[in-house]
Amino acid sequence: MGVDSTRPLVSRESIIGGVIGGIVHAGVAAFLWNYWLDNLGEIITSKPLNGAYIILGTFLLGFVPVLFYVSAKVISPAIIVSVFLLLSAFGSWLAGPVRAPSAVPTPFALYLLFWVGIVALVGVTGGLEYRREHRATD
């Protein structure tokens, strides 16, 4: 058995790193949301459930990849989130700012609205990579 086989996937260091990653991603996402879409603060005050959904998503999109990386040096979740973020930001940059009552969401808005699917994809790929590396060390 390898030395790292007894190391847990979730530790104090990985949680702290994940929280920092989540806060950084949420800050970047809030900045981009305010630039390309409506004011996020107004959404939070006028529609608290929608705002909570968006804030939770922006946090988890940063938390989960960093948790995987800090705990097990699994890189695929960070790559997936980075690619989705960069592609959505680039697509939104090409589209330009969109203000209400536009019915066409920008790619960045879709990235944040469908965060559940991205986090699920990140979790599955991170788990598969972790399992593959864990089997290689056994």
Tab-separated table of N, CA and C in Angstrom:
chain	number	residue	atom	x	y	z
A	1	MET	N	0.832	-1.183	0.000
A	1	MET	CA	0.000	0.000	0.000
A	1	MET	C	0.871	1.239	0.000
A	2	GLY	N	0.397	2.268	-0.656
A	2	GLY	CA	1.126	3.522	-0.706
A	2	GLY	C	0.972	4.301	0.589
A	3	VAL	N	1.861	5.253	0.782
A	3	VAL	CA	1.847	6.080	1.981
A	3	VAL	C	0.581	6.933	2.049
A	4	ASP	N	0.108	7.429	0.910
A	4	ASP	CA	-1.052	8.310	0.881
A	4	ASP	C	-2.374	7.565	0.945
A	5	SER	N	-2.369	6.225	0.987
A	5	SER	CA	-3.617	5.489	0.942
A	5	SER	C	-4.449	5.682	2.206
A	6	THR	N	-3.832	6.057	3.327
A	6	THR	CA	-4.586	6.282	4.558
A	6	THR	C	-4.981	7.740	4.727
A	7	ARG	N	-4.521	8.605	3.865
A	7	ARG	CA	-4.837	10.023	3.954
A	7	ARG	C	-6.283	10.264	3.526
A	8	PRO	N	-7.082	10.955	4.354
A	8	PRO	CA	-8.482	11.178	3.994
A	8	PRO	C	-8.615	12.222	2.886
A	9	LEU	N	-9.705	12.088	2.136
A	9	LEU	CA	-9.959	13.044	1.063
A	9	LEU	C	-10.316	14.416	1.627
A	10	VAL	N	-10.990	14.435	2.761
A	10	VAL	CA	-11.385	15.695	3.390
A	10	VAL	C	-10.608	15.852	4.691
A	11	SER	N	-9.824	16.910	4.754
A	11	SER	CA	-9.047	17.217	5.955
A	11	SER	C	-9.244	18.694	6.282
A	12	ARG	N	-8.677	19.089	7.395
A	12	ARG	CA	-8.793	20.504	7.791
A	12	ARG	C	-8.150	21.417	6.751
A	13	GLU	N	-6.980	21.033	6.243
A	13	GLU	CA	-6.285	21.843	5.248
A	13	GLU	C	-7.080	21.936	3.949
A	14	SER	N	-7.692	20.820	3.537
A	14	SER	CA	-8.450	20.848	2.288
A	14	SER	C	-9.722	21.687	2.430
A	15	ILE	N	-10.349	21.653	3.604
A	15	ILE	CA	-11.535	22.480	3.832
A	15	ILE	C	-11.155	23.965	3.805
A	16	ILE	N	-10.069	24.320	4.483
A	16	ILE	CA	-9.620	25.715	4.497
A	16	ILE	C	-9.267	26.172	3.084
A	17	GLY	N	-8.532	25.353	2.354
A	17	GLY	CA	-8.196	25.686	0.966
A	17	GLY	C	-9.433	25.817	0.108
A	18	GLY	N	-10.406	24.910	0.300
A	18	GLY	CA	-11.649	24.976	-0.458
A	18	GLY	C	-12.437	26.242	-0.171
A	19	VAL	N	-12.483	26.640	1.102
A	19	VAL	CA	-13.194	27.871	1.459
A	19	VAL	C	-12.525	29.076	0.805
A	20	ILE	N	-11.205	29.111	0.833
A	20	ILE	CA	-10.488	30.219	0.186
A	20	ILE	C	-10.757	30.213	-1.323
A	21	GLY	N	-10.681	29.038	-1.943
A	21	GLY	CA	-10.980	28.939	-3.370
A	21	GLY	C	-12.409	29.341	-3.693
A	22	GLY	N	-13.345	28.951	-2.830
A	22	GLY	CA	-14.740	29.317	-3.030
A	22	GLY	C	-14.961	30.813	-2.934
A	23	ILE	N	-14.309	31.450	-1.964
A	23	ILE	CA	-14.449	32.896	-1.790
A	23	ILE	C	-13.837	33.637	-2.980
A	24	VAL	N	-12.684	33.183	-3.444
A	24	VAL	CA	-12.035	33.834	-4.594
A	24	VAL	C	-12.912	33.697	-5.840
A	25	HIS	N	-13.412	32.492	-6.101
A	25	HIS	CA	-14.262	32.286	-7.280
A	25	HIS	C	-15.538	33.104	-7.160
A	26	ALA	N	-16.127	33.142	-5.972
A	26	ALA	CA	-17.348	33.931	-5.780
A	26	ALA	C	-17.086	35.414	-6.025
A	27	GLY	N	-15.936	35.907	-5.594
A	27	GLY	CA	-15.595	37.310	-5.835
A	27	GLY	C	-15.431	37.612	-7.308
A	28	VAL	N	-14.720	36.751	-8.013
A	28	VAL	CA	-14.537	36.942	-9.460
A	28	VAL	C	-15.884	36.855	-10.174
A	29	ALA	N	-16.687	35.867	-9.809
A	29	ALA	CA	-17.988	35.689	-10.446
A	29	ALA	C	-18.914	36.869	-10.161
A	30	ALA	N	-18.885	37.393	-8.934
A	30	ALA	CA	-19.726	38.547	-8.602
A	30	ALA	C	-19.300	39.768	-9.408
A	31	PHE	N	-17.998	39.959	-9.562
A	31	PHE	CA	-17.507	41.077	-10.371
A	31	PHE	C	-17.985	40.949	-11.817
A	32	LEU	N	-17.829	39.755	-12.390
A	32	LEU	CA	-18.241	39.551	-13.781
A	32	LEU	C	-19.755	39.635	-13.931
A	33	TRP	N	-20.496	39.126	-12.940
A	33	TRP	CA	-21.954	39.208	-12.984
A	33	TRP	C	-22.400	40.675	-13.003
A	34	ASN	N	-21.799	41.479	-12.136
A	34	ASN	CA	-22.159	42.900	-12.082
A	34	ASN	C	-21.749	43.632	-13.359
A	35	TYR	N	-20.701	43.168	-14.005
A	35	TYR	CA	-20.237	43.820	-15.237
A	35	TYR	C	-21.145	43.482	-16.416
A	36	TRP	N	-21.471	42.189	-16.586
A	36	TRP	CA	-22.208	41.761	-17.758
A	36	TRP	C	-23.713	41.702	-17.546
A	37	LEU	N	-24.162	41.561	-16.336
A	37	LEU	CA	-25.584	41.377	-16.074
A	37	LEU	C	-26.065	42.444	-15.100
A	38	ASP	N	-27.130	42.153	-14.409
A	38	ASP	CA	-27.676	43.087	-13.431
A	38	ASP	C	-26.814	43.132	-12.181
A	39	ASN	N	-27.129	44.082	-11.304
A	39	ASN	CA	-26.436	44.217	-10.031
A	39	ASN	C	-26.801	43.029	-9.137
A	40	LEU	N	-25.808	42.264	-8.717
A	40	LEU	CA	-26.049	41.084	-7.894
A	40	LEU	C	-26.635	41.458	-6.540
A	41	GLY	N	-26.237	42.591	-6.000
A	41	GLY	CA	-26.790	43.047	-4.727
A	41	GLY	C	-28.288	43.283	-4.804
A	42	GLU	N	-28.752	43.842	-5.922
A	42	GLU	CA	-30.187	44.056	-6.107
A	42	GLU	C	-30.935	42.738	-6.230
A	43	ILE	N	-30.327	41.763	-6.881
A	43	ILE	CA	-30.966	40.447	-7.001
A	43	ILE	C	-31.094	39.806	-5.625
A	44	ILE	N	-30.054	39.927	-4.813
A	44	ILE	CA	-30.080	39.326	-3.480
A	44	ILE	C	-31.174	39.952	-2.627
A	45	THR	N	-31.332	41.270	-2.713
A	45	THR	CA	-32.345	41.927	-1.892
A	45	THR	C	-33.760	41.743	-2.429
A	46	SER	N	-33.930	41.754	-3.747
A	46	SER	CA	-35.271	41.632	-4.310
A	46	SER	C	-35.724	40.176	-4.457
A	47	LYS	N	-34.808	39.279	-4.755
A	47	LYS	CA	-35.121	37.853	-4.920
A	47	LYS	C	-34.103	37.043	-4.119
A	48	PRO	N	-34.301	36.925	-2.805
A	48	PRO	CA	-33.278	36.297	-1.968
A	48	PRO	C	-32.987	34.831	-2.310
A	49	LEU	N	-33.986	34.083	-2.741
A	49	LEU	CA	-33.724	32.682	-3.096
A	49	LEU	C	-32.882	32.574	-4.359
A	50	ASN	N	-33.175	33.406	-5.341
A	50	ASN	CA	-32.352	33.423	-6.558
A	50	ASN	C	-30.926	33.850	-6.240
A	51	GLY	N	-30.793	34.882	-5.411
A	51	GLY	CA	-29.466	35.342	-5.012
A	51	GLY	C	-28.698	34.283	-4.237
A	52	ALA	N	-29.384	33.585	-3.338
A	52	ALA	CA	-28.728	32.516	-2.565
A	52	ALA	C	-28.273	31.384	-3.479
A	53	TYR	N	-29.094	31.056	-4.475
A	53	TYR	CA	-28.731	30.016	-5.438
A	53	TYR	C	-27.461	30.399	-6.202
A	54	ILE	N	-27.403	31.636	-6.654
A	54	ILE	CA	-26.241	32.102	-7.412
A	54	ILE	C	-25.003	32.157	-6.522
A	55	ILE	N	-25.146	32.676	-5.307
A	55	ILE	CA	-24.000	32.775	-4.402
A	55	ILE	C	-23.486	31.389	-4.011
A	56	LEU	N	-24.405	30.474	-3.715
A	56	LEU	CA	-23.987	29.106	-3.379
A	56	LEU	C	-23.235	28.480	-4.551
A	57	GLY	N	-23.735	28.693	-5.758
A	57	GLY	CA	-23.068	28.146	-6.943
A	57	GLY	C	-21.699	28.728	-7.172
A	58	THR	N	-21.579	30.052	-7.028
A	58	THR	CA	-20.269	30.665	-7.245
A	58	THR	C	-19.271	30.172	-6.207
A	59	PHE	N	-19.737	29.939	-4.986
A	59	PHE	CA	-18.848	29.436	-3.940
A	59	PHE	C	-18.439	27.992	-4.228
A	60	LEU	N	-19.405	27.127	-4.540
A	60	LEU	CA	-19.095	25.711	-4.762
A	60	LEU	C	-18.243	25.476	-6.003
A	61	LEU	N	-18.393	26.322	-7.011
A	61	LEU	CA	-17.563	26.180	-8.210
A	61	LEU	C	-16.084	26.447	-7.912
A	62	GLY	N	-15.795	27.158	-6.860
A	62	GLY	CA	-14.409	27.349	-6.431
A	62	GLY	C	-14.007	26.376	-5.336
A	63	PHE	N	-14.953	26.016	-4.473
A	63	PHE	CA	-14.663	25.160	-3.326
A	63	PHE	C	-14.285	23.737	-3.736
A	64	VAL	N	-15.106	23.111	-4.572
A	64	VAL	CA	-14.937	21.692	-4.893
A	64	VAL	C	-13.606	21.410	-5.600
A	65	PRO	N	-13.211	22.160	-6.637
A	65	PRO	CA	-11.925	21.859	-7.281
A	65	PRO	C	-10.725	22.035	-6.347
A	66	VAL	N	-10.763	23.070	-5.510
A	66	VAL	CA	-9.647	23.296	-4.590
A	66	VAL	C	-9.605	22.208	-3.526
A	67	LEU	N	-10.764	21.763	-3.067
A	67	LEU	CA	-10.820	20.659	-2.103
A	67	LEU	C	-10.151	19.419	-2.678
A	68	PHE	N	-10.487	19.073	-3.908
A	68	PHE	CA	-9.867	17.916	-4.552
A	68	PHE	C	-8.359	18.103	-4.703
A	69	TYR	N	-7.935	19.299	-5.106
A	69	TYR	CA	-6.513	19.514	-5.340
A	69	TYR	C	-5.715	19.479	-4.045
A	70	VAL	N	-6.176	20.168	-3.026
A	70	VAL	CA	-5.426	20.231	-1.771
A	70	VAL	C	-5.372	18.866	-1.111
A	71	SER	N	-6.464	18.112	-1.154
A	71	SER	CA	-6.496	16.841	-0.443
A	71	SER	C	-5.783	15.725	-1.187
A	72	ALA	N	-5.904	15.686	-2.507
A	72	ALA	CA	-5.379	14.530	-3.232
A	72	ALA	C	-4.606	14.885	-4.496
A	73	LYS	N	-4.312	16.169	-4.713
A	73	LYS	CA	-3.598	16.618	-5.921
A	73	LYS	C	-4.313	16.192	-7.201
A	74	VAL	N	-5.643	16.183	-7.153
A	74	VAL	CA	-6.472	15.867	-8.312
A	74	VAL	C	-6.722	17.174	-9.062
A	75	ILE	N	-6.334	17.232	-10.327
A	75	ILE	CA	-6.343	18.483	-11.085
A	75	ILE	C	-7.520	18.617	-12.055
A	76	SER	N	-8.156	17.519	-12.443
A	76	SER	CA	-9.215	17.599	-13.453
A	76	SER	C	-10.383	18.499	-13.048
A	77	PRO	N	-10.817	18.541	-11.780
A	77	PRO	CA	-11.903	19.471	-11.445
A	77	PRO	C	-11.537	20.933	-11.683
A	78	ALA	N	-10.329	21.314	-11.356
A	78	ALA	CA	-9.897	22.698	-11.572
A	78	ALA	C	-9.827	23.017	-13.066
A	79	ILE	N	-9.407	22.063	-13.859
A	79	ILE	CA	-9.340	22.277	-15.304
A	79	ILE	C	-10.742	22.468	-15.876
A	80	ILE	N	-11.679	21.641	-15.448
A	80	ILE	CA	-13.050	21.733	-15.961
A	80	ILE	C	-13.680	23.079	-15.604
A	81	VAL	N	-13.580	23.487	-14.347
A	81	VAL	CA	-14.163	24.768	-13.933
A	81	VAL	C	-13.471	25.924	-14.646
A	82	SER	N	-12.161	25.849	-14.785
A	82	SER	CA	-11.427	26.924	-15.473
A	82	SER	C	-11.853	27.048	-16.929
A	83	VAL	N	-12.005	25.925	-17.605
A	83	VAL	CA	-12.410	25.955	-19.012
A	83	VAL	C	-13.818	26.528	-19.146
A	84	PHE	N	-14.751	26.063	-18.314
A	84	PHE	CA	-16.114	26.599	-18.375
A	84	PHE	C	-16.135	28.092	-18.065
A	85	LEU	N	-15.384	28.507	-17.051
A	85	LEU	CA	-15.354	29.922	-16.686
A	85	LEU	C	-14.761	30.764	-17.810
A	86	LEU	N	-13.643	30.340	-18.349
A	86	LEU	CA	-13.000	31.113	-19.416
A	86	LEU	C	-13.849	31.165	-20.682
A	87	LEU	N	-14.439	30.039	-21.079
A	87	LEU	CA	-15.280	30.038	-22.270
A	87	LEU	C	-16.530	30.894	-22.082
A	88	SER	N	-17.136	30.813	-20.897
A	88	SER	CA	-18.330	31.625	-20.657
A	88	SER	C	-17.980	33.109	-20.570
A	89	ALA	N	-16.842	33.421	-19.969
A	89	ALA	CA	-16.422	34.824	-19.890
A	89	ALA	C	-16.098	35.359	-21.287
A	90	PHE	N	-15.422	34.568	-22.092
A	90	PHE	CA	-15.093	35.003	-23.441
A	90	PHE	C	-16.356	35.185	-24.281
A	91	GLY	N	-17.283	34.242	-24.176
A	91	GLY	CA	-18.545	34.357	-24.909
A	91	GLY	C	-19.350	35.566	-24.478
A	92	SER	N	-19.347	35.851	-23.180
A	92	SER	CA	-20.071	37.022	-22.689
A	92	SER	C	-19.372	38.315	-23.089
A	93	TRP	N	-18.060	38.272	-23.150
A	93	TRP	CA	-17.308	39.444	-23.597
A	93	TRP	C	-17.644	39.757	-25.055
A	94	LEU	N	-17.762	38.710	-25.867
A	94	LEU	CA	-18.138	38.910	-27.267
A	94	LEU	C	-19.561	39.436	-27.395
A	95	ALA	N	-20.461	38.962	-26.538
A	95	ALA	CA	-21.865	39.372	-26.601
A	95	ALA	C	-22.075	40.781	-26.061
A	96	GLY	N	-21.243	41.194	-25.123
A	96	GLY	CA	-21.397	42.516	-24.522
A	96	GLY	C	-22.396	42.494	-23.380
A	97	PRO	N	-22.510	43.604	-22.658
A	97	PRO	CA	-23.440	43.656	-21.524
A	97	PRO	C	-24.892	43.465	-21.953
A	98	VAL	N	-25.632	42.729	-21.129
A	98	VAL	CA	-27.049	42.486	-21.375
A	98	VAL	C	-27.811	42.988	-20.155
A	99	ARG	N	-28.801	43.801	-20.396
A	99	ARG	CA	-29.610	44.336	-19.294
A	99	ARG	C	-31.054	43.868	-19.453
A	100	ALA	N	-31.759	43.830	-18.355
A	100	ALA	CA	-33.164	43.421	-18.361
A	100	ALA	C	-33.945	44.370	-19.260
A	101	PRO	N	-34.942	43.958	-19.904
A	101	PRO	CA	-35.635	42.668	-19.841
A	101	PRO	C	-35.204	41.697	-20.940
A	102	SER	N	-33.943	41.618	-21.252
A	102	SER	CA	-33.452	40.718	-22.291
A	102	SER	C	-33.791	39.269	-21.932
A	103	ALA	N	-34.278	38.536	-22.914
A	103	ALA	CA	-34.643	37.141	-22.692
A	103	ALA	C	-33.507	36.204	-23.069
A	104	VAL	N	-32.410	36.738	-23.576
A	104	VAL	CA	-31.295	35.920	-24.018
A	104	VAL	C	-30.173	35.995	-22.977
A	105	PRO	N	-29.941	34.903	-22.229
A	105	PRO	CA	-28.859	34.941	-21.237
A	105	PRO	C	-27.493	34.825	-21.908
A	106	THR	N	-26.518	35.455	-21.312
A	106	THR	CA	-25.152	35.362	-21.824
A	106	THR	C	-24.564	34.011	-21.426
A	107	PRO	N	-23.474	33.597	-22.054
A	107	PRO	CA	-22.827	32.350	-21.654
A	107	PRO	C	-22.408	32.347	-20.179
A	108	PHE	N	-21.986	33.497	-19.657
A	108	PHE	CA	-21.602	33.548	-18.254
A	108	PHE	C	-22.806	33.338	-17.349
A	109	ALA	N	-23.956	33.891	-17.722
A	109	ALA	CA	-25.173	33.663	-16.936
A	109	ALA	C	-25.550	32.186	-16.958
A	110	LEU	N	-25.408	31.545	-18.097
A	110	LEU	CA	-25.694	30.109	-18.184
A	110	LEU	C	-24.723	29.306	-17.326
A	111	TYR	N	-23.462	29.704	-17.301
A	111	TYR	CA	-22.448	29.054	-16.464
A	111	TYR	C	-22.878	29.087	-15.004
A	112	LEU	N	-23.355	30.239	-14.540
A	112	LEU	CA	-23.748	30.359	-13.141
A	112	LEU	C	-25.120	29.770	-12.866
A	113	LEU	N	-26.014	29.798	-13.816
A	113	LEU	CA	-27.336	29.234	-13.587
A	113	LEU	C	-27.322	27.708	-13.610
A	114	PHE	N	-26.423	27.129	-14.377
A	114	PHE	CA	-26.316	25.668	-14.448
A	114	PHE	C	-25.139	25.129	-13.648
A	115	TRP	N	-24.790	25.817	-12.566
A	115	TRP	CA	-23.650	25.414	-11.742
A	115	TRP	C	-23.824	24.021	-11.151
A	116	VAL	N	-25.039	23.592	-10.917
A	116	VAL	CA	-25.267	22.275	-10.318
A	116	VAL	C	-24.698	21.185	-11.223
A	117	GLY	N	-24.938	21.289	-12.520
A	117	GLY	CA	-24.411	20.309	-13.459
A	117	GLY	C	-22.895	20.341	-13.538
A	118	ILE	N	-22.327	21.534	-13.470
A	118	ILE	CA	-20.863	21.650	-13.526
A	118	ILE	C	-20.246	21.064	-12.267
A	119	VAL	N	-20.828	21.353	-11.102
A	119	VAL	CA	-20.304	20.794	-9.851
A	119	VAL	C	-20.440	19.268	-9.857
A	120	ALA	N	-21.539	18.745	-10.397
A	120	ALA	CA	-21.703	17.290	-10.493
A	120	ALA	C	-20.641	16.694	-11.421
A	121	LEU	N	-20.411	17.320	-12.557
A	121	LEU	CA	-19.379	16.860	-13.490
A	121	LEU	C	-18.003	16.896	-12.838
A	122	VAL	N	-17.726	17.969	-12.116
A	122	VAL	CA	-16.446	18.116	-11.419
A	122	VAL	C	-16.291	17.027	-10.353
A	123	GLY	N	-17.350	16.750	-9.627
A	123	GLY	CA	-17.290	15.715	-8.597
A	123	GLY	C	-17.051	14.330	-9.179
A	124	VAL	N	-17.732	14.021	-10.273
A	124	VAL	CA	-17.561	12.708	-10.905
A	124	VAL	C	-16.158	12.566	-11.470
A	125	THR	N	-15.691	13.556	-12.221
A	125	THR	CA	-14.352	13.443	-12.810
A	125	THR	C	-13.267	13.461	-11.733
A	126	GLY	N	-13.458	14.282	-10.698
A	126	GLY	CA	-12.495	14.295	-9.598
A	126	GLY	C	-12.463	12.974	-8.865
A	127	GLY	N	-13.637	12.379	-8.647
A	127	GLY	CA	-13.702	11.075	-7.995
A	127	GLY	C	-13.054	9.988	-8.834
A	128	LEU	N	-13.286	10.033	-10.142
A	128	LEU	CA	-12.656	9.037	-11.026
A	128	LEU	C	-11.144	9.192	-11.050
A	129	GLU	N	-10.668	10.431	-11.139
A	129	GLU	CA	-9.221	10.644	-11.134
A	129	GLU	C	-8.607	10.219	-9.804
A	130	TYR	N	-9.271	10.541	-8.699
A	130	TYR	CA	-8.793	10.149	-7.367
A	130	TYR	C	-8.732	8.629	-7.265
A	131	ARG	N	-9.778	7.970	-7.724
A	131	ARG	CA	-9.814	6.501	-7.663
A	131	ARG	C	-8.729	5.884	-8.532
A	132	ARG	N	-8.529	6.448	-9.727
A	132	ARG	CA	-7.490	5.927	-10.623
A	132	ARG	C	-6.106	6.079	-10.003
A	133	GLU	N	-5.826	7.249	-9.441
A	133	GLU	CA	-4.514	7.476	-8.808
A	133	GLU	C	-4.383	6.646	-7.533
A	134	HIS	N	-5.482	6.476	-6.822
A	134	HIS	CA	-5.441	5.704	-5.579
A	134	HIS	C	-5.159	4.234	-5.892
A	135	ARG	N	-5.735	3.709	-6.965
A	135	ARG	CA	-5.466	2.331	-7.378
A	135	ARG	C	-4.023	2.166	-7.848
A	136	ALA	N	-3.494	3.209	-8.489
A	136	ALA	CA	-2.112	3.121	-8.994
A	136	ALA	C	-1.105	3.055	-7.855
A	137	THR	N	-1.431	3.659	-6.695
A	137	THR	CA	-0.489	3.631	-5.570
A	137	THR	C	-0.646	2.375	-4.723
A	138	ASP	N	-1.756	1.645	-4.882
A	138	ASP	CA	-1.951	0.399	-4.084
A	138	ASP	C	-1.148	-0.747	-4.631
